[in-house]
Short mmCIF file of C-alpha atoms in Angstrom, two decimals:
data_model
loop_
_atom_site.label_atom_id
_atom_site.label_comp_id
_atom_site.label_asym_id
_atom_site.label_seq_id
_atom_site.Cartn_x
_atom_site.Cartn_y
_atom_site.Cartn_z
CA UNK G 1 16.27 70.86 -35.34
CA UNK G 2 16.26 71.79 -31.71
CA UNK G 3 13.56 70.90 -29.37
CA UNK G 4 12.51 73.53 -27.12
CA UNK G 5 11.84 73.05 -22.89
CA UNK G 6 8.53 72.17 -24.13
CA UNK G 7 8.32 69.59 -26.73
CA UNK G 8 11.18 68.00 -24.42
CA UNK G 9 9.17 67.70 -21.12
CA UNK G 10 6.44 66.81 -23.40
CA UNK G 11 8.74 64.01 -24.44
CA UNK G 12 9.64 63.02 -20.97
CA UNK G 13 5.56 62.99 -20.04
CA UNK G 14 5.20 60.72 -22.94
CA UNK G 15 7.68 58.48 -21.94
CA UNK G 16 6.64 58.46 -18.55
CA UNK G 17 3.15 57.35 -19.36
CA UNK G 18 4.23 54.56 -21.75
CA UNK G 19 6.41 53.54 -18.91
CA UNK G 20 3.19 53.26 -16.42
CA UNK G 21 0.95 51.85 -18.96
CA UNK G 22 3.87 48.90 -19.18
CA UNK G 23 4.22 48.33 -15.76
CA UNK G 24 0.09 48.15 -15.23
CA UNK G 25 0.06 45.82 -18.16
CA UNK G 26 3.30 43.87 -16.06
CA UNK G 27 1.82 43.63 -12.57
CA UNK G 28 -1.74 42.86 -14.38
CA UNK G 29 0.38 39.82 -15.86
CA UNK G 30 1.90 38.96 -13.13
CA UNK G 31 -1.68 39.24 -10.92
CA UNK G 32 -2.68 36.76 -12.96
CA UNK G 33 -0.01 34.46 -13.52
CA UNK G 34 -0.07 34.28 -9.82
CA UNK G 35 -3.86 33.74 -9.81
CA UNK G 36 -3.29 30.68 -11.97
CA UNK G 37 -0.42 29.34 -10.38
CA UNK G 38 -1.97 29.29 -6.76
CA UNK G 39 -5.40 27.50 -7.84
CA UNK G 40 -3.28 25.00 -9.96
CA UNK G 41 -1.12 24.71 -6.96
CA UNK G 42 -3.64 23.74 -4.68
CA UNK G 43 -5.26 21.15 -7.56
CA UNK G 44 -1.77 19.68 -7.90
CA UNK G 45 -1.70 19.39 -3.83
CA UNK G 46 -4.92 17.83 -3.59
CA UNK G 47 -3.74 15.25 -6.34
CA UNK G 48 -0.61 14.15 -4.67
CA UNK G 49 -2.31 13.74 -0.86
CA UNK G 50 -5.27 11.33 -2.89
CA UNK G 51 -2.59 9.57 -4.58
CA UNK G 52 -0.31 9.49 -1.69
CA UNK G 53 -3.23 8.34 0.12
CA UNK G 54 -4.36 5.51 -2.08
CA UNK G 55 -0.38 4.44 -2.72
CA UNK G 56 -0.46 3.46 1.42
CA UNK G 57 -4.11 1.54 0.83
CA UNK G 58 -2.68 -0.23 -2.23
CA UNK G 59 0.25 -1.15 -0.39
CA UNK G 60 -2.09 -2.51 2.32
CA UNK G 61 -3.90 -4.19 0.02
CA UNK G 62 -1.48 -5.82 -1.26
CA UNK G 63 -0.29 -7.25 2.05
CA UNK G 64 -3.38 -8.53 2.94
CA UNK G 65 -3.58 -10.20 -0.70
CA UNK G 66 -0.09 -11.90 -0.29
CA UNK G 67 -0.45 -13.12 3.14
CA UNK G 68 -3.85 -13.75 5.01
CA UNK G 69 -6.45 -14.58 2.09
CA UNK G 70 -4.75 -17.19 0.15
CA UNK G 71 -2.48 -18.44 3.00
CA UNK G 72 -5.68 -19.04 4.88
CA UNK G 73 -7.41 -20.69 2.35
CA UNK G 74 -4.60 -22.73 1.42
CA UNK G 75 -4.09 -24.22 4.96
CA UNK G 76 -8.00 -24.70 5.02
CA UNK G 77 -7.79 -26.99 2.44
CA UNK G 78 -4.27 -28.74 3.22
CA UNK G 79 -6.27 -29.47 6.82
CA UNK G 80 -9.44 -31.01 4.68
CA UNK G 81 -7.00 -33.38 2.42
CA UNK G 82 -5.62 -34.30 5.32
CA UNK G 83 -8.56 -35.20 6.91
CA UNK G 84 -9.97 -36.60 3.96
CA UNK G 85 -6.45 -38.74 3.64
CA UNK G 86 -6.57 -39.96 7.07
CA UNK G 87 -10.30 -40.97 6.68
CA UNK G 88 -9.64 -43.32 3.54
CA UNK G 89 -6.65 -44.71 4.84
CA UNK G 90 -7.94 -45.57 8.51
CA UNK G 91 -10.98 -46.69 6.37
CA UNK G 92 -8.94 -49.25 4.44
CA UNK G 93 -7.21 -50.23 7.37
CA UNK G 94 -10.44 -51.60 8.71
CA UNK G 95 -11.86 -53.26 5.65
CA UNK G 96 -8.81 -55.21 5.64
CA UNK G 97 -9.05 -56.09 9.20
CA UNK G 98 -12.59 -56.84 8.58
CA UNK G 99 -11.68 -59.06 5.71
CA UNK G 100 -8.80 -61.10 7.48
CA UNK G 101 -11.81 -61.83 10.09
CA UNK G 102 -13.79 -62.67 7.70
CA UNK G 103 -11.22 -65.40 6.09
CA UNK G 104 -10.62 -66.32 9.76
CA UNK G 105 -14.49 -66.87 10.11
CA UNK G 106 -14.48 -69.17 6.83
CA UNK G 107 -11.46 -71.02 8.24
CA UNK G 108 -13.43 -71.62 11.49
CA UNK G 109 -16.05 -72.57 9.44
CA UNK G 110 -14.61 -75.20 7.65
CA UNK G 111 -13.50 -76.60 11.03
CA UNK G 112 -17.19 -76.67 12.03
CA UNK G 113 -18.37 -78.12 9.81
CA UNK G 114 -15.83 -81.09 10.04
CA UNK G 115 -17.20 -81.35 13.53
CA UNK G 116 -20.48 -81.23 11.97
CA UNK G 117 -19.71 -84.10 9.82
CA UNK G 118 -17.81 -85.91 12.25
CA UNK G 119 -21.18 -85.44 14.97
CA UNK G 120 -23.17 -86.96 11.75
CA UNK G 121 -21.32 -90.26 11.56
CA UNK G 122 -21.71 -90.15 15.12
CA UNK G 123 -25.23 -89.58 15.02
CA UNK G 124 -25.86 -92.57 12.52
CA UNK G 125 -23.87 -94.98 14.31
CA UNK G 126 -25.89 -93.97 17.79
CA UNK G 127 -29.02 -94.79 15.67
CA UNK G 128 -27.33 -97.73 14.43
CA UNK G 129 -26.46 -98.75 18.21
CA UNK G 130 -30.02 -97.88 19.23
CA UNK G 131 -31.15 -100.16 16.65
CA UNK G 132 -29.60 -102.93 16.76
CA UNK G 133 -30.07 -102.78 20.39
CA UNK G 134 -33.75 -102.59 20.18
CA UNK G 135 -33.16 -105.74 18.28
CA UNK G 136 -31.32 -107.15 21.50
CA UNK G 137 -34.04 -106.19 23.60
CA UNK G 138 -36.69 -107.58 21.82
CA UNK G 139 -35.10 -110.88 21.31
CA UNK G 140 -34.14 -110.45 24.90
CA UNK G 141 -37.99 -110.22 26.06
CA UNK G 142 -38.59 -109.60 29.97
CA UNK G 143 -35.24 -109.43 30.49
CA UNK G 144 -34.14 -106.98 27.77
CA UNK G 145 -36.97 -104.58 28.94
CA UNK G 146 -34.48 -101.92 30.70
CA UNK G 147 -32.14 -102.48 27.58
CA UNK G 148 -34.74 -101.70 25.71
CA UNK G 149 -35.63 -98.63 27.79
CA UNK G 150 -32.02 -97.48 27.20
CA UNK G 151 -31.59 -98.19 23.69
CA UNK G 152 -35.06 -96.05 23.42
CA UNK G 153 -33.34 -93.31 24.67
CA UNK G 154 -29.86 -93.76 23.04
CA UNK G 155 -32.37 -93.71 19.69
CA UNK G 156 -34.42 -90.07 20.51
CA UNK G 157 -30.83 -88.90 22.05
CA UNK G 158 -29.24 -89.45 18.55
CA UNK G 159 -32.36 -88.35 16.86
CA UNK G 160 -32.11 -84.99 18.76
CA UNK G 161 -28.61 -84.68 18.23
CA UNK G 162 -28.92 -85.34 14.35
CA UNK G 163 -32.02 -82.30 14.82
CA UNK G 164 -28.98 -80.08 16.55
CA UNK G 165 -26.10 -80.90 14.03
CA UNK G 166 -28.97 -79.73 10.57
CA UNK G 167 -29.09 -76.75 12.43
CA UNK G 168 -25.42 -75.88 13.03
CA UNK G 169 -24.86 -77.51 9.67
CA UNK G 170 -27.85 -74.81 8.14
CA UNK G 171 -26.30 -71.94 9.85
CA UNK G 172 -22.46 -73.17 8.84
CA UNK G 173 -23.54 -73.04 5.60
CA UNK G 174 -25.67 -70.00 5.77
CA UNK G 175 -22.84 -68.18 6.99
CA UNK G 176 -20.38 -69.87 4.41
CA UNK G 177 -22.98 -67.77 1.39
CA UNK G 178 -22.83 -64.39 3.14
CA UNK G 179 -19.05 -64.05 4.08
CA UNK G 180 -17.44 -63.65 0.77
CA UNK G 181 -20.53 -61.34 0.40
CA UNK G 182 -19.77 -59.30 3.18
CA UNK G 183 -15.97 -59.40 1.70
CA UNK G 184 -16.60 -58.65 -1.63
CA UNK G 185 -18.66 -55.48 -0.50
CA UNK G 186 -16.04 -54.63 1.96
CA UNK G 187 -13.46 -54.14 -0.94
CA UNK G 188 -15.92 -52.05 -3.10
CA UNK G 189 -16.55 -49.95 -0.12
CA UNK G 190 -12.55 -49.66 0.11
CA UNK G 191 -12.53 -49.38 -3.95
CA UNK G 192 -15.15 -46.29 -3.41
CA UNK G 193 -13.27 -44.70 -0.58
CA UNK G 194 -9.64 -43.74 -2.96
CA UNK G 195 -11.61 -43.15 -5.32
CA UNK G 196 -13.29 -40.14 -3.97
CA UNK G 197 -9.96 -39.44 -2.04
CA UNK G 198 -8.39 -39.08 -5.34
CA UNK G 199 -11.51 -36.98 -6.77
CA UNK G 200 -10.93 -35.04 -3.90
CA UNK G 201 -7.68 -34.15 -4.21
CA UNK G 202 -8.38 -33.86 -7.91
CA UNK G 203 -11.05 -31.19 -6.89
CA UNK G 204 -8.19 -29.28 -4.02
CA UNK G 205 -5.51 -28.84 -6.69
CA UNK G 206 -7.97 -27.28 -9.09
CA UNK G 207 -9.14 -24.81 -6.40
CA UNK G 208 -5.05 -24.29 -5.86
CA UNK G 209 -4.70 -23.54 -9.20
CA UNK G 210 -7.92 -21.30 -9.56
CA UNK G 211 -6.42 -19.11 -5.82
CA UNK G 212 -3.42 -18.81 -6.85
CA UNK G 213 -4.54 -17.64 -10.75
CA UNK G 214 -7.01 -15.45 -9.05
CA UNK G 215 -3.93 -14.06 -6.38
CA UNK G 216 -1.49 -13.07 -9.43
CA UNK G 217 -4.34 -11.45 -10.96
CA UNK G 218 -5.29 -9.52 -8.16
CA UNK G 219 -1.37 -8.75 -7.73
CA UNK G 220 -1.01 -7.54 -11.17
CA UNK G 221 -3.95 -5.22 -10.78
CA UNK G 222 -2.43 -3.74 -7.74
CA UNK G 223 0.49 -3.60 -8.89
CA UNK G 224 -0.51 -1.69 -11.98
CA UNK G 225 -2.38 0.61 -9.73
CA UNK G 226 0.43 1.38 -7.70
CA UNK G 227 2.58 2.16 -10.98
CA UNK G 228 0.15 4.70 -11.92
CA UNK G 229 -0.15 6.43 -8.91
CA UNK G 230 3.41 6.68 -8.54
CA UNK G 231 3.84 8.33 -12.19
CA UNK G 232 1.03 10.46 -11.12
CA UNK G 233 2.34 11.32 -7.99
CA UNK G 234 5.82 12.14 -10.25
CA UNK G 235 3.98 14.07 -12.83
CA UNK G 236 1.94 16.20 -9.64
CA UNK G 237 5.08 17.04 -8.31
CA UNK G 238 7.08 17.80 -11.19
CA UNK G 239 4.29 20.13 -12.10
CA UNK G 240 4.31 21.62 -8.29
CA UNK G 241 7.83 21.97 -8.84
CA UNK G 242 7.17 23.87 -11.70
CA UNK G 243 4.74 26.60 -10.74
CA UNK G 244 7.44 28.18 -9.09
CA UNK G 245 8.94 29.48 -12.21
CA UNK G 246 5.73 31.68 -11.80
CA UNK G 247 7.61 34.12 -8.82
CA UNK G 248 11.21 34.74 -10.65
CA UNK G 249 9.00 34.84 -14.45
CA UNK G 250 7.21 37.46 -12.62
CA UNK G 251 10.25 39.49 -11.76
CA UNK G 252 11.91 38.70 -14.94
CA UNK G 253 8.93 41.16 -16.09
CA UNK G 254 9.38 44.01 -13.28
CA UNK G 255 13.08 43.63 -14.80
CA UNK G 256 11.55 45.61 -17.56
CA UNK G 257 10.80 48.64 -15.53
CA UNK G 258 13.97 49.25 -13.83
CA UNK G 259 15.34 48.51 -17.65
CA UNK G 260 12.96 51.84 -18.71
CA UNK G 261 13.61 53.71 -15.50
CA UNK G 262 17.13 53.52 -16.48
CA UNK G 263 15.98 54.78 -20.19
CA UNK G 264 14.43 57.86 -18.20
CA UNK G 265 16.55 58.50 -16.60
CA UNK G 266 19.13 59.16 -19.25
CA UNK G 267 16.58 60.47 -21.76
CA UNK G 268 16.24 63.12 -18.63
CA UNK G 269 19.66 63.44 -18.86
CA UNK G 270 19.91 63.74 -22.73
CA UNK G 271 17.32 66.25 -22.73
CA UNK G 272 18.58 68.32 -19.57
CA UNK G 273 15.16 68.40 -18.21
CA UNK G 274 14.22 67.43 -14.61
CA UNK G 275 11.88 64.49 -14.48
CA UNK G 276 9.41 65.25 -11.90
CA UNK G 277 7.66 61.92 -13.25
CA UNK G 278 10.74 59.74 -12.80
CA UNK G 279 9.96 57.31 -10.25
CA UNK G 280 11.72 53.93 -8.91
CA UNK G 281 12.29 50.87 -10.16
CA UNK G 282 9.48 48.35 -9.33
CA UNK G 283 12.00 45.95 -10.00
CA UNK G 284 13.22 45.49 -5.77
CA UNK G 285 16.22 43.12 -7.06
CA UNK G 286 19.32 43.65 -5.27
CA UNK G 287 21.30 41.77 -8.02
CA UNK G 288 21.59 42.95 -11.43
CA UNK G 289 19.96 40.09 -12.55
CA UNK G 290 16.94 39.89 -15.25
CA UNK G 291 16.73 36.35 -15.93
CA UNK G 292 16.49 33.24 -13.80
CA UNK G 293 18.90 30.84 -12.71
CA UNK G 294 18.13 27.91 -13.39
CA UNK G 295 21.58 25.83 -13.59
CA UNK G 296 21.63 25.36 -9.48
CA UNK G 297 18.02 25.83 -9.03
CA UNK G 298 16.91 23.92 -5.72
CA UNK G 299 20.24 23.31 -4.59
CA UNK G 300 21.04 23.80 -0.55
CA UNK G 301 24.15 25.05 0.97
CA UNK G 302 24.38 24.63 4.80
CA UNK G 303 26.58 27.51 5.95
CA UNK K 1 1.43 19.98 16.62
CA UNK K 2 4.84 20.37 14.45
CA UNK K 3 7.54 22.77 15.07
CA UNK K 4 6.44 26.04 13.81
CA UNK K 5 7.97 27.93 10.44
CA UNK K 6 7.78 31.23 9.25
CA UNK K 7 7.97 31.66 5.18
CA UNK K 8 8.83 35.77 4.16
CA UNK K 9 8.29 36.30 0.85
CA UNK K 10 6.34 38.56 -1.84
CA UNK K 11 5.02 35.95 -3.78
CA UNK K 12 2.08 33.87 -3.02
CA UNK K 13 2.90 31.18 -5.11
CA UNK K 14 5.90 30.74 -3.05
CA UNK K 15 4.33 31.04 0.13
CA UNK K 16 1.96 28.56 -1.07
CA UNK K 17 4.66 25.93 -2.34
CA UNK K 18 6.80 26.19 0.49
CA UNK K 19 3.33 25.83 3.16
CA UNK K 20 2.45 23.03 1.08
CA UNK K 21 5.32 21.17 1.35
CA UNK K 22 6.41 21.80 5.39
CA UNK K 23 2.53 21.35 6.20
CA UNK K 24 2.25 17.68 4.55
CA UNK K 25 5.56 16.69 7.13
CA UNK K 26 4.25 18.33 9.87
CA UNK K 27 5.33 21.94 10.38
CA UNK K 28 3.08 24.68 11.33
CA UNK K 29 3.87 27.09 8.84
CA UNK K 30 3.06 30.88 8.84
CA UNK K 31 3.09 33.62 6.33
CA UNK K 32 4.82 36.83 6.22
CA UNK K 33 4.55 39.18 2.57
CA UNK K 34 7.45 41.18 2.82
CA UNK K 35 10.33 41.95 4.98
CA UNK K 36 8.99 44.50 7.61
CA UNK K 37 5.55 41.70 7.79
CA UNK K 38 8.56 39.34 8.60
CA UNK K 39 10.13 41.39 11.54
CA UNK K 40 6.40 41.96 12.91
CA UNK K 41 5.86 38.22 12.53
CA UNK K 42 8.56 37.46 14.37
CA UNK K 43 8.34 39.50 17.69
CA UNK K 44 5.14 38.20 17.89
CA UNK K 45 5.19 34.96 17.78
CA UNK K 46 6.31 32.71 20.53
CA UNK K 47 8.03 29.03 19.77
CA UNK K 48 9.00 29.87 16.18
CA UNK K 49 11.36 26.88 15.38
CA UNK K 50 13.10 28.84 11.88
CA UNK K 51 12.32 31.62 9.14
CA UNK K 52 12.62 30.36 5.82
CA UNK K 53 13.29 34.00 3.68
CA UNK K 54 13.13 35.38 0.24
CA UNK K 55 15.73 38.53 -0.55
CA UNK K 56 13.84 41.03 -3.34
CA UNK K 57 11.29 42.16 -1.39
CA UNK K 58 9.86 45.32 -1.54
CA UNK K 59 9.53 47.87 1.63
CA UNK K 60 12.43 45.73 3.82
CA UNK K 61 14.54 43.29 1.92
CA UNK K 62 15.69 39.70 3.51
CA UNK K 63 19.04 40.86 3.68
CA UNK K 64 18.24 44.08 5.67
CA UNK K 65 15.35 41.90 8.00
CA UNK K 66 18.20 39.23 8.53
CA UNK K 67 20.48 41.67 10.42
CA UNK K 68 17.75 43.01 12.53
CA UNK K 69 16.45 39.93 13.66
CA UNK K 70 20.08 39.33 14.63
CA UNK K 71 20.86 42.46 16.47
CA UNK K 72 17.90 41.73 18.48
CA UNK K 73 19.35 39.45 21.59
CA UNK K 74 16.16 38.31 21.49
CA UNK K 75 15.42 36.81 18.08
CA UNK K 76 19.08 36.65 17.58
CA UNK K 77 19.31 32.77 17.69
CA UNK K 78 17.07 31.93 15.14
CA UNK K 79 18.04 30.25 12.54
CA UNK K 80 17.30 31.62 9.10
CA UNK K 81 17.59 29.69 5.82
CA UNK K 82 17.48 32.28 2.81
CA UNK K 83 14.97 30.95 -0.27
CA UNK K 84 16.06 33.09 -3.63
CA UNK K 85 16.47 33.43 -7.33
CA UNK K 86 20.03 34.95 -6.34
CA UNK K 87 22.96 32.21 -6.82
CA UNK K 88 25.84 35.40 -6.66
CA UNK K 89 28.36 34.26 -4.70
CA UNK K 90 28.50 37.94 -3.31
CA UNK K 91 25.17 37.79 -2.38
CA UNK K 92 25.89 34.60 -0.32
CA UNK K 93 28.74 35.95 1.18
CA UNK K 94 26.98 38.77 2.11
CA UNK K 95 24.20 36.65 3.65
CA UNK K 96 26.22 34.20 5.50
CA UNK K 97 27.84 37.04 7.25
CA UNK K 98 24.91 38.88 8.30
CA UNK K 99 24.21 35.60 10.06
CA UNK K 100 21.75 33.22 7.67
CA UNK K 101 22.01 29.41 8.36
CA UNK K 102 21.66 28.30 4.36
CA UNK K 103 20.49 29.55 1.16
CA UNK K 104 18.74 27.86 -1.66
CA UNK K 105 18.26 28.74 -4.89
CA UNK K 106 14.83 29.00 -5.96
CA UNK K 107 12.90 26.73 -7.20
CA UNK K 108 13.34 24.31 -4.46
CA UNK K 109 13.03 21.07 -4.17
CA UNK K 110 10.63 20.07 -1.33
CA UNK K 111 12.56 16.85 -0.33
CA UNK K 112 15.49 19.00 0.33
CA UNK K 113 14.07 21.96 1.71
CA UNK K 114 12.59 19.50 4.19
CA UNK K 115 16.12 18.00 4.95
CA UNK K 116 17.80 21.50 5.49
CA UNK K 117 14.88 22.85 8.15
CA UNK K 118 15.10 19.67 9.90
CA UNK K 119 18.39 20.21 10.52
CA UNK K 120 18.08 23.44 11.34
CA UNK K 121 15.18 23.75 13.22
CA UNK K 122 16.30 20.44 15.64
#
């Protein structure tokens, strides 16, 4: 059956309006794949600068968490055991000073109180002298009378002497009691003074171990942090990367048009009907091309 | 402020991508839609350091904008880095001898893109 000049341009008009109603639908798909791609371009964009942003302050933090804190802390406390070091041992330096005095003192002591006993016998034969020459005076009468006088005197000089050598004899012995007290307190003071150097250090090497716990925990953390942010920073730009599929999928469509321009064309020609509705292709490719390349995609060539 | 860019191309998603990544390094980047926006662009602005340019566009294609900013002694320096879905060798050919510094094939990679306009534009 053959169609007549009618039924074909009615055919063309057809044609030509299902060919506009599939390029509105196109660009109205392509409007909004755009739409979509620019707002979750500028999301993705805002994502990398925070995480690029907080990847420089982690790294920061991380210096600061390597070097000052626990450095500091741990030369703070390296200067206290030191000082605390120093202390006991200049401390126990002069208990035993003070203890080789006091034997020294004792030894002097002893050598006193020989003295002391030696000034004794003295004393008792002076009051034996006196005595017995009291004795002589008396029997001596008016002429022993000076004697006398002397041997008086020889008598309160011994008895004053024997007064002098109780007292240095008291305080010999006085002193003799409270010098191996003084000693014996001087070695628990020294006993006391490691002790609490040792507790100290005891204390410092628990603190040690409690930084540097604390200082691989907060390095784990931060390191953990930076891991994510670099996988999100990845993922952001991967997906950046990505959107721009949205400008060749977009022509890939527009590809259709030229495809059914070419169709009315030859239906024009089939029909041997001028087209006064054939218009271009919206398709502005200058290759043939439909589809996208995507085997060299981002690739640069210098010329 | 950076050396300045301009980016030619129909799409805004491209424009966006490609401002997005120059911006973040330090370019000044500005926007041209199609290739007769480009040529306009061009004239008028001073200090532009390089054109980064897409081919398919409608009214004035980059191919046909290339080799009137060359025959113009005064934009005829420029450098010109062609950004496209075309990988034809023809098409390259055809570019490179209208006078374009480089071509890459779309979608870029902002690391490199960065690389080739550095060069370019020093």
């Amino acid at each position: 059956m053959l169609l007549d000049d009618g039924s074909r341009r009615g055919l063309l008009r057809h044609f030509a309006d299902f060919r506009d109603r599939v390029l509105e639908r196109i660009r109205s798909s392509n409007r909004e794949s755009e739409r979509g791609a620019l707002e979750t371009g500028k999301a993705l964009h805002a994502v990398v600068e925070a995480a690029r942003a907080y990847t420089h302050r982690i790294h920061a933090l991380r210096q600061h968490a390597d070097e000052s804190n626990a450095q500091s802390l741990a030369a703070a406390i390296s200067e206290q055991t030191g000082h605390v070091g120093q202390y006991s041992s200049d401390l126990g330096e002069l208990i035993a000073a003070q203890s080789a005095d006091a034997r020294q003192s004792l030894e002097r002591l002893e050598s006193i109180a020989l003295a002391a006993r030696e000034i004794q016998r003295l004393v008792n034969a002076s009051r034996m002298l006196a005595l017995n020459a009291q004795v002589e005076a008396a029997r001596m009468g008016e002429a022993g009378k000076a004697f006398a006088v002397v041997a008086a005197e020889m008598k309160t000089f011994a008895q004053e002497m024997a007064r002098a050598n109780t007292s240095i004899s008291s305080m010999v012995n006085g002193m003799k009691l409270a010098l191996p007290k003084m000693a014996e307190r001087a070695g628990v003071m020294e006993e006391r003074s490691h002790r609490f150097a040792a507790s100290f250090e005891e204390s410092v090497g628990r603190i040690r171990q409690l930084t540097a716990g604390m200082q691989q925990a907060i390095g784990a953390v931060i390191d953990e942090g930076g891991a994510t942010l670099q996988a999100v920073l990845q993922h952001s730009e991967t997906g950046l990367s990505a959107l721009q599929f949205q400008d060749p999928q977009a022509q890939a469509l527009l590809y259709i048009d030229r495809m059914a321009h070419d169709e009315q064309q030859h239906l024009s020609a089939v029909l041997q009907v001028h087209d006064d509705r054939l218009r271009p292709s919206a398709h502005n490719n200058l290759g043939d091309q439909g589809v996208i390349h995507s085997e060299s995609s981002g690739e640069v060539l210098l010329f | 402020m950076g050396k300045r860019v301009l980016v030619v191309d129909d799409s805004a998603t491209v424009r966006q991508q490609v401002s997005l990544a120059l911006t973040q390094v330090g370019f000044e980047v500005l926007e041209a839609v199609d290739g007769m926006d480009g040529l306009q662009r061009i004239s008028s602005t001073p200090g532009l350091a390089a054109v980064i340019c897409d081919i398919n566009m409608p009214r004035l294609n980059g191919l046909e904008m290339l080799e009137k900013v060359r025959a113009d002694a005064k934009t005829a320096g420029l450098p010109v880095l062609m950004l496209t879905t075309e990988g034809h060798p023809t098409m390259m050919e055809r570019a490179k001898k209208a006078g374009a510094k480089g071509w890459i094939i779309k979608p870029f990679k902002a690391d490199l893109l960065i690389a080739a306009l550095r060069k370019l534009a020093a």
